[in-house]
mmCIF file of C-alpha atoms in Angstrom:
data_model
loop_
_atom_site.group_PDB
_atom_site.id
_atom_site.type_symbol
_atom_site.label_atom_id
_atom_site.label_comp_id
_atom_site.label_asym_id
_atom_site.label_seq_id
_atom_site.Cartn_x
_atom_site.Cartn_y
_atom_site.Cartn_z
ATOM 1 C CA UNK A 46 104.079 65.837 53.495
ATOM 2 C CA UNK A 47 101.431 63.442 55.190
ATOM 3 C CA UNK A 48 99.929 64.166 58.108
ATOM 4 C CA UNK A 49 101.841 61.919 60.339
ATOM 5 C CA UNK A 50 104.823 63.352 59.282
ATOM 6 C CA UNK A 51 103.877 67.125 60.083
ATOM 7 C CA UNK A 52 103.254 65.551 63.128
ATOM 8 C CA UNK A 53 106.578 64.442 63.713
ATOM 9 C CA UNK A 54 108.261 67.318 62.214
ATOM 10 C CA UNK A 55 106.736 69.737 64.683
ATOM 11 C CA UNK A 56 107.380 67.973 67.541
ATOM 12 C CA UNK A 57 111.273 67.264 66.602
ATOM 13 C CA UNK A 58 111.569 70.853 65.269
ATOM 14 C CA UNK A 59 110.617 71.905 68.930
ATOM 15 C CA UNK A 60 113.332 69.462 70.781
ATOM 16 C CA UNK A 61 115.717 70.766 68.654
ATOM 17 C CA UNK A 62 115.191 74.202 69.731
ATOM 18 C CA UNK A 63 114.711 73.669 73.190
ATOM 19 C CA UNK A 64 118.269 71.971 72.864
ATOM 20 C CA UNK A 65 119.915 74.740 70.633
ATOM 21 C CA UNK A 66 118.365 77.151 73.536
ATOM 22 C CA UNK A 67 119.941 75.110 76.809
ATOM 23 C CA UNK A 68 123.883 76.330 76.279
ATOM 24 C CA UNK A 69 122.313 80.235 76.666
ATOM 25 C CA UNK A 70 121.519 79.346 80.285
ATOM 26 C CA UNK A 71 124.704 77.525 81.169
ATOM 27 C CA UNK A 72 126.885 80.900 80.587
ATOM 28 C CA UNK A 73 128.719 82.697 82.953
ATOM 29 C CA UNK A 74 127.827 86.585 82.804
ATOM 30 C CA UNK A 75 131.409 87.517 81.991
ATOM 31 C CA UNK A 76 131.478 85.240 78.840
ATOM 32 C CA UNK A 77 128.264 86.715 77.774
ATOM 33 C CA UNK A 78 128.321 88.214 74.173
ATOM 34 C CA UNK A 79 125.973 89.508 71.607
ATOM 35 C CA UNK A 80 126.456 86.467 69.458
ATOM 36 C CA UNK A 81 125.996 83.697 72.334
ATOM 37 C CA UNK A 82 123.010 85.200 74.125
ATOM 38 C CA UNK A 83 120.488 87.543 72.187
ATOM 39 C CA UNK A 84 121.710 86.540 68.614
ATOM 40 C CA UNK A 85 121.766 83.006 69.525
ATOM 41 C CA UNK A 86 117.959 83.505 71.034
ATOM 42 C CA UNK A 87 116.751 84.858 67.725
ATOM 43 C CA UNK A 88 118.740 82.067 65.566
ATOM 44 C CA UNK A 89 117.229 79.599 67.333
ATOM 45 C CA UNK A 90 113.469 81.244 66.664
ATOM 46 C CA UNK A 91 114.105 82.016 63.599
ATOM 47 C CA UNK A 92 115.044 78.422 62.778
ATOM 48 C CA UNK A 93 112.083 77.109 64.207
ATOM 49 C CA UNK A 94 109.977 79.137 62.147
ATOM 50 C CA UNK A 95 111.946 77.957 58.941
ATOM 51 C CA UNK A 96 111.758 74.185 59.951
ATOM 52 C CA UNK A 97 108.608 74.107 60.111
ATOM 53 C CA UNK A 98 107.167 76.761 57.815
ATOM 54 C CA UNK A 99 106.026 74.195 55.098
ATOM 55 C CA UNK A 100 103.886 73.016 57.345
ATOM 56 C CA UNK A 101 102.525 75.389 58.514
ATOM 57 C CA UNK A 102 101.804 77.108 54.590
ATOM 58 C CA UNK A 103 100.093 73.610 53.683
ATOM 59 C CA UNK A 104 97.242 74.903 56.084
ATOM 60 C CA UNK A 105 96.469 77.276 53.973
ATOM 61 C CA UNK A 106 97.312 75.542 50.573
ATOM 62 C CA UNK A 107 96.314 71.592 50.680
ATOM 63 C CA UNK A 108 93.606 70.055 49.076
ATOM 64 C CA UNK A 109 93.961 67.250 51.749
ATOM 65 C CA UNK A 110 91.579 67.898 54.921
ATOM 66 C CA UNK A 111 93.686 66.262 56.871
ATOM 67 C CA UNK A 112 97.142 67.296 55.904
ATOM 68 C CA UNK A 113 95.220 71.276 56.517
ATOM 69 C CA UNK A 114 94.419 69.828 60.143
ATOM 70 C CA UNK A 115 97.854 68.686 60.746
ATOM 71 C CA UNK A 116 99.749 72.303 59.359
ATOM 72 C CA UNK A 117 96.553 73.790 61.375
ATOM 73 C CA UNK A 118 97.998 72.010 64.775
ATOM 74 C CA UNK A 119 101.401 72.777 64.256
ATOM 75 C CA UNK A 120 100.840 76.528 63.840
ATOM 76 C CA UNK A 121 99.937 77.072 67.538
ATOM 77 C CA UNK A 122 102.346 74.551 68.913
ATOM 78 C CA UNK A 123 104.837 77.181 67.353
ATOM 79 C CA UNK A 124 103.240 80.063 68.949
ATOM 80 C CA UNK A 125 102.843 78.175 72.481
ATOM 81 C CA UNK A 126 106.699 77.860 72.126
ATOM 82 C CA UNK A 127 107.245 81.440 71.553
ATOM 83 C CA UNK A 128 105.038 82.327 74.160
ATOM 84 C CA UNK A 129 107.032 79.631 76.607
ATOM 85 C CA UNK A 130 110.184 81.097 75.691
ATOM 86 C CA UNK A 131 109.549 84.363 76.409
ATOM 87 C CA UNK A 132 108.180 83.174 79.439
ATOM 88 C CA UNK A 133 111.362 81.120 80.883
ATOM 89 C CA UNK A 134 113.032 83.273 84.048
ATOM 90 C CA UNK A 135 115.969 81.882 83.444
ATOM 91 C CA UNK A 136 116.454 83.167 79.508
ATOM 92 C CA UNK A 137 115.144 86.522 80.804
ATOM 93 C CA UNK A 138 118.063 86.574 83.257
ATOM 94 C CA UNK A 139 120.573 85.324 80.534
ATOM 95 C CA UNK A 140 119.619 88.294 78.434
ATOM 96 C CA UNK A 141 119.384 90.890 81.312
ATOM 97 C CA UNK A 142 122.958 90.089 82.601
ATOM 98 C CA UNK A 143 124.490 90.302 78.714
ATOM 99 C CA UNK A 144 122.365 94.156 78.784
ATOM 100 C CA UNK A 145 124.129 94.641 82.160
ATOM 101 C CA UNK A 146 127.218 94.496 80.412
ATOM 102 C CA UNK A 147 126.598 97.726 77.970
ATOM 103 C CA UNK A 148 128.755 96.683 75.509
ATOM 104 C CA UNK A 149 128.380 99.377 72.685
ATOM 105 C CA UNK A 150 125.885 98.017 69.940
ATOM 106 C CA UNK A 151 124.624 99.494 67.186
ATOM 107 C CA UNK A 152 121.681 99.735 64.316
ATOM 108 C CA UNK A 153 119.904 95.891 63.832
ATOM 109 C CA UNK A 154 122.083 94.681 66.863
ATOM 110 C CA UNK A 155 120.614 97.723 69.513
ATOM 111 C CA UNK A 156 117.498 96.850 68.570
ATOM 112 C CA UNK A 157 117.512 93.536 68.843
ATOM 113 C CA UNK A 158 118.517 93.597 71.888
ATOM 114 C CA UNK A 159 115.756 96.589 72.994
ATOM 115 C CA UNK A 160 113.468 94.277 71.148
ATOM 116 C CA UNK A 161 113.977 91.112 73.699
ATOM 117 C CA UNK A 162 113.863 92.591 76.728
ATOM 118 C CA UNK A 163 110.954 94.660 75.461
ATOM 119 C CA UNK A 164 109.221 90.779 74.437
ATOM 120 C CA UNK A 165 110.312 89.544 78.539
ATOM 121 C CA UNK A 166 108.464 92.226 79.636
ATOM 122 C CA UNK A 167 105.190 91.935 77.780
ATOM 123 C CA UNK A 168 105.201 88.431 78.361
ATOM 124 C CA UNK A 169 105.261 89.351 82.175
ATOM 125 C CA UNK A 170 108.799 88.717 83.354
ATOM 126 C CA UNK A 171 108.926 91.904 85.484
ATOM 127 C CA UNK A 172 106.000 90.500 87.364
ATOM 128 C CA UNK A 173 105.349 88.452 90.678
ATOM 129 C CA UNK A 174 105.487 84.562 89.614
ATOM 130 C CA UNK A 175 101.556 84.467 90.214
ATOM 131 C CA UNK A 176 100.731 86.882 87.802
ATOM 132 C CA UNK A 177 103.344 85.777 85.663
ATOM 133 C CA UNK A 178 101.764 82.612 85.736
ATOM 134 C CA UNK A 179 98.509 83.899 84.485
ATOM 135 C CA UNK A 180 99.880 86.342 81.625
ATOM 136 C CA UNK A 181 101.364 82.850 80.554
ATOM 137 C CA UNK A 182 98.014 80.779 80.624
ATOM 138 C CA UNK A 183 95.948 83.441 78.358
ATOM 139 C CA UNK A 184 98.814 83.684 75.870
ATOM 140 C CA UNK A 185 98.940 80.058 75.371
ATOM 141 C CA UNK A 186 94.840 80.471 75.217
ATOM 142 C CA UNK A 187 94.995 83.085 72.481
ATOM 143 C CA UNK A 188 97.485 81.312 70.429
ATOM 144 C CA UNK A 189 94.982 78.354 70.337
ATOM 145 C CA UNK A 190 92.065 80.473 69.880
ATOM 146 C CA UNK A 191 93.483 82.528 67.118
ATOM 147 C CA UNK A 192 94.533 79.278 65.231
ATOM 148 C CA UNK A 193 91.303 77.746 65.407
ATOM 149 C CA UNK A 194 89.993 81.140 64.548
ATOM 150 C CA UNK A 195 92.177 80.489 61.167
ATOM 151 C CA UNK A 196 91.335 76.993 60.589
ATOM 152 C CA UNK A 197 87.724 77.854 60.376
ATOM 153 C CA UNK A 198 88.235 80.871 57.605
ATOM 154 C CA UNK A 199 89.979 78.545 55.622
ATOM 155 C CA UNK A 200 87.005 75.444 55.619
ATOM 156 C CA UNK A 201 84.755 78.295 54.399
ATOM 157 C CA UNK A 202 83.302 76.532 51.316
ATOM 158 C CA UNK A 203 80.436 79.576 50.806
ATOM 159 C CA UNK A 204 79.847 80.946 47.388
ATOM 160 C CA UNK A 205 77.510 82.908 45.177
ATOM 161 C CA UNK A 206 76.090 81.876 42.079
ATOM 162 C CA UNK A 207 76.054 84.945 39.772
ATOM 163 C CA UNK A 208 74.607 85.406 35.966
ATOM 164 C CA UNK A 209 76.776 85.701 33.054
ATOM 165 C CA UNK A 210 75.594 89.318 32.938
ATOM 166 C CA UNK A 211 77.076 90.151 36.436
ATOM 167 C CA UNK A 212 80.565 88.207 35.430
ATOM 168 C CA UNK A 213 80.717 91.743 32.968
ATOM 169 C CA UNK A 214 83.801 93.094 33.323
ATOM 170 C CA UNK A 215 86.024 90.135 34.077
ATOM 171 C CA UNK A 216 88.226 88.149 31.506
ATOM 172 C CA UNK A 217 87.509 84.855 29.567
ATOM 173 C CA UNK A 218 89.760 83.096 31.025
ATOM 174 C CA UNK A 219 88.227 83.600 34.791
ATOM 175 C CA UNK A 220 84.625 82.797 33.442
ATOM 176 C CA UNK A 221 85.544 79.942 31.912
ATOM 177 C CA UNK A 222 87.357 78.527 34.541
ATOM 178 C CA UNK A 223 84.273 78.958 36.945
ATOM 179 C CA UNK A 224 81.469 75.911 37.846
ATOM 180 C CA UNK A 225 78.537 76.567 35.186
ATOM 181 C CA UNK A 226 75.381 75.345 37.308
ATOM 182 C CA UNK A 227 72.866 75.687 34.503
ATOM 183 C CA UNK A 228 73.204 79.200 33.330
ATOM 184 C CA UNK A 229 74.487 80.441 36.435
ATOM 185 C CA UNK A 230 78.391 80.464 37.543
ATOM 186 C CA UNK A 231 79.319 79.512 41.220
ATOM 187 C CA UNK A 232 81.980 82.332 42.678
ATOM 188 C CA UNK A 233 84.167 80.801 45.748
ATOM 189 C CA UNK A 234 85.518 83.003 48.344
ATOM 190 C CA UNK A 235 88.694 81.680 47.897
ATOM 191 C CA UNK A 236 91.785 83.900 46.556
ATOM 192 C CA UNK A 237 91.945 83.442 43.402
ATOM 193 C CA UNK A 238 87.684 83.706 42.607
ATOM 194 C CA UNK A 239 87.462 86.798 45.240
ATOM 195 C CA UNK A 240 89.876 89.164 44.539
ATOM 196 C CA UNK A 241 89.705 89.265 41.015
ATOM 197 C CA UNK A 242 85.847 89.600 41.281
ATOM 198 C CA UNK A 243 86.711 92.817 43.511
ATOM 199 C CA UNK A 244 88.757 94.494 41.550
ATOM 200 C CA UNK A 245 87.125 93.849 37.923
ATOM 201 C CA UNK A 246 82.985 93.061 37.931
ATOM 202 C CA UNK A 247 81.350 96.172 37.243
ATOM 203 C CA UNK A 248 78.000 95.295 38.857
ATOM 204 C CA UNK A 249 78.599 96.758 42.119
ATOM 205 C CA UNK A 250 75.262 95.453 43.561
ATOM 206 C CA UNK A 251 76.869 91.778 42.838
ATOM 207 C CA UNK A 252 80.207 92.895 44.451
ATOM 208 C CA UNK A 253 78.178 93.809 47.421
ATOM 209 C CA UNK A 254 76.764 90.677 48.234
ATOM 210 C CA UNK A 255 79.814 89.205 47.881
ATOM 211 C CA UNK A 256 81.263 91.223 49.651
ATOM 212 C CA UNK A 257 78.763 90.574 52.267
ATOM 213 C CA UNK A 258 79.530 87.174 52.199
ATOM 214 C CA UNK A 259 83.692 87.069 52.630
ATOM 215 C CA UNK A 260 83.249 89.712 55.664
ATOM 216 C CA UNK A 261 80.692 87.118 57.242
ATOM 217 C CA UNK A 262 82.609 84.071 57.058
ATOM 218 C CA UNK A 263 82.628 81.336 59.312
ATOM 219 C CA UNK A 264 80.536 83.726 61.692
ATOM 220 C CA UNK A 265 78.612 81.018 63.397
ATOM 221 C CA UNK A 266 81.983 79.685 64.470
ATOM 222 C CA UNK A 267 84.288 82.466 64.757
ATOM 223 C CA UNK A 268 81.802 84.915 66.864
ATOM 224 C CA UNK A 269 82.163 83.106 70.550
ATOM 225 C CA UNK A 270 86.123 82.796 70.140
ATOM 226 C CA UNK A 271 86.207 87.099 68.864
ATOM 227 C CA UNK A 272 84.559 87.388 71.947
ATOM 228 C CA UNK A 273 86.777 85.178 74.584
ATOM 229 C CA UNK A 274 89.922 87.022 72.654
ATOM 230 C CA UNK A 275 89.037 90.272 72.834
ATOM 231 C CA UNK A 276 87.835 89.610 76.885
ATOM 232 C CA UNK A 277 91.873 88.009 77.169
ATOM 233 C CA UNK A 278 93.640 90.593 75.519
ATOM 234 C CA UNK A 279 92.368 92.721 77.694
ATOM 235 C CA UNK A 280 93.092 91.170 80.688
ATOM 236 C CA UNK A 281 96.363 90.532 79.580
ATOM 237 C CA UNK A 282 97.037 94.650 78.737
ATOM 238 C CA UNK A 283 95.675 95.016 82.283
ATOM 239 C CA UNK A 284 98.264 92.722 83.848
ATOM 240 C CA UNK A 285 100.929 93.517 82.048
ATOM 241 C CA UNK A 286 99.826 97.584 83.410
ATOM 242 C CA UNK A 287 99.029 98.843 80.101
ATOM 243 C CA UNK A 288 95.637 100.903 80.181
ATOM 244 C CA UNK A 289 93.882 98.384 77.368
ATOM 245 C CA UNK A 290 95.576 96.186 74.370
ATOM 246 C CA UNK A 291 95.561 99.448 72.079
ATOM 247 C CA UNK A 292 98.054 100.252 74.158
ATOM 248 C CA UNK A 293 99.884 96.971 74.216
ATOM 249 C CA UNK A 294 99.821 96.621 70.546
ATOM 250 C CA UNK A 295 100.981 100.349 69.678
ATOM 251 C CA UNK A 296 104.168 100.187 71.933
ATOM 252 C CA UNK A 297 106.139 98.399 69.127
ATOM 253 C CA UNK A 298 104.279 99.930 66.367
ATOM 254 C CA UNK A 299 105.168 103.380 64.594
ATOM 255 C CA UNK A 300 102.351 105.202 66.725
ATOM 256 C CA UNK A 301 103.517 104.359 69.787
ATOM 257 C CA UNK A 302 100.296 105.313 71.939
ATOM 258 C CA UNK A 303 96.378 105.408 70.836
ATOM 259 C CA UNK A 304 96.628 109.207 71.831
ATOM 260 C CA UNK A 305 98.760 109.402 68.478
ATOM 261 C CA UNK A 306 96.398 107.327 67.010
ATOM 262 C CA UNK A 307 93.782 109.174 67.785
ATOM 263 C CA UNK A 308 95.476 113.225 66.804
#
């Protein structure tokens, strides 16, 4: 895959699912089903995530600079459209008058259903079109943010240059696939020089300063973009009418509240 070609993957990949998503709107309520209204929905997301998932994997994966950049841009073009959908009055509607309807559903199908009106709401569908508005504009924000937050972890080109002595511990075939630099060996952060590192050196003092070094990266970059996400999460948990984001987050995970959390 080049990078023009991601290009025009993503984009098409989008058309088609803004086209696959058009019939949902043009239903009557009384020929509403489960299949041709939330199913359909989820299809159609679920398909956009597969059509362009290569692309979006070469981000992390590619030697190429420029084919990373391109998987890099597609990534929140995806999330933009999630966000969008979720946003659109008119799909809301289409799913609210098939939930009207109370036909009798059951295990993955119930909650599916819970599931999408539960996504309307936190995207601010039960809210005056102003605020609506403005829940839209900082999710779009934090799905850029949070890629770009990505792309810079995975430019990190920082390493550690260790002594044979501190590579104790680890196998042959890991030491000799390292960079010698005179009698020193040069230890990415990168998957497969990290982890293995972690789990296996038995100087612990080394392990620390790597250690050191994989929680720190890209923190020149990264630090100003934490700090505008955490300020718009917030916000957004506020106008949504949840008390903070814990509490946004933890309503569709096991815990349910921080209070739980917290006992």
């Amino acid at each position: 895959l080049t990078p023009e070609k991601i290009k025009v993957e993503c984009a098409r990949a989008k058309d088609r699912a803004l086209m696959n998503l058009a019939p949902i709107a043009t239903l009557t309520d009384s020929a509403r089903s489960f299949e041709n209204t939330p199913q359909l929905l989820e299809t159609v997301l679920w398909d956009l995530s597969d059509q362009t998932a290569a692309a979006t994997f070469l981000k992390y994966v590619s030697l190429s600079s420029s084919v990373r950049d391109a998987g890099n841009d597609c990534q929140p073009q995806m999330e933009q459209f999630g966000v969008e959908t979720f946003s659109r009055p008119h799909l809301f509607a289409a799913v609210s008058a098939y939930a009207a309807k109370k036909e009798k559903l059951a295990g993955e199908n119930k909650k599916l259903l819970e599931k999408e009106l539960l996504d309307f709401k936190r995207s601010g569908l039960a809210l005056p079109a102003d605020k609506r508005e403005e829940v839209k504009k900082i999710k779009l924000r934090l799905a850029e943010l949070e890629a770009n937050f990505g792309k810079n972890l995975n430019d990190v080109k920082d390493s550690l240059l260790v002594s044979r002595e501190e590579l104790d511990g680890l196998p042959d075939d890991y030491i000799n696939r390292l960079q010698k630099e005179g009698a020193q060996y040069r230890v990415t952060l990168d998957y497969p020089d990290y982890f293995p590192f972690m789990n296996n050196a038995t100087s612990a003092k080394t392990r620390a300063l790597l250690e050191n070094l994989y929680n720190n990266r890209a923190v020149k970059e990264n630090l100003p973009l934490l700090k505008e996400v955490l300020s718009l999460r917030q916000q957004a948990a506020k106008l949504l009418g949840y008390p903070n984001h814990s509490a946004y987050v933890l309503e569709q995970r096991m815990a349910k509240t921080p209070a739980a959390v917290d006992a």
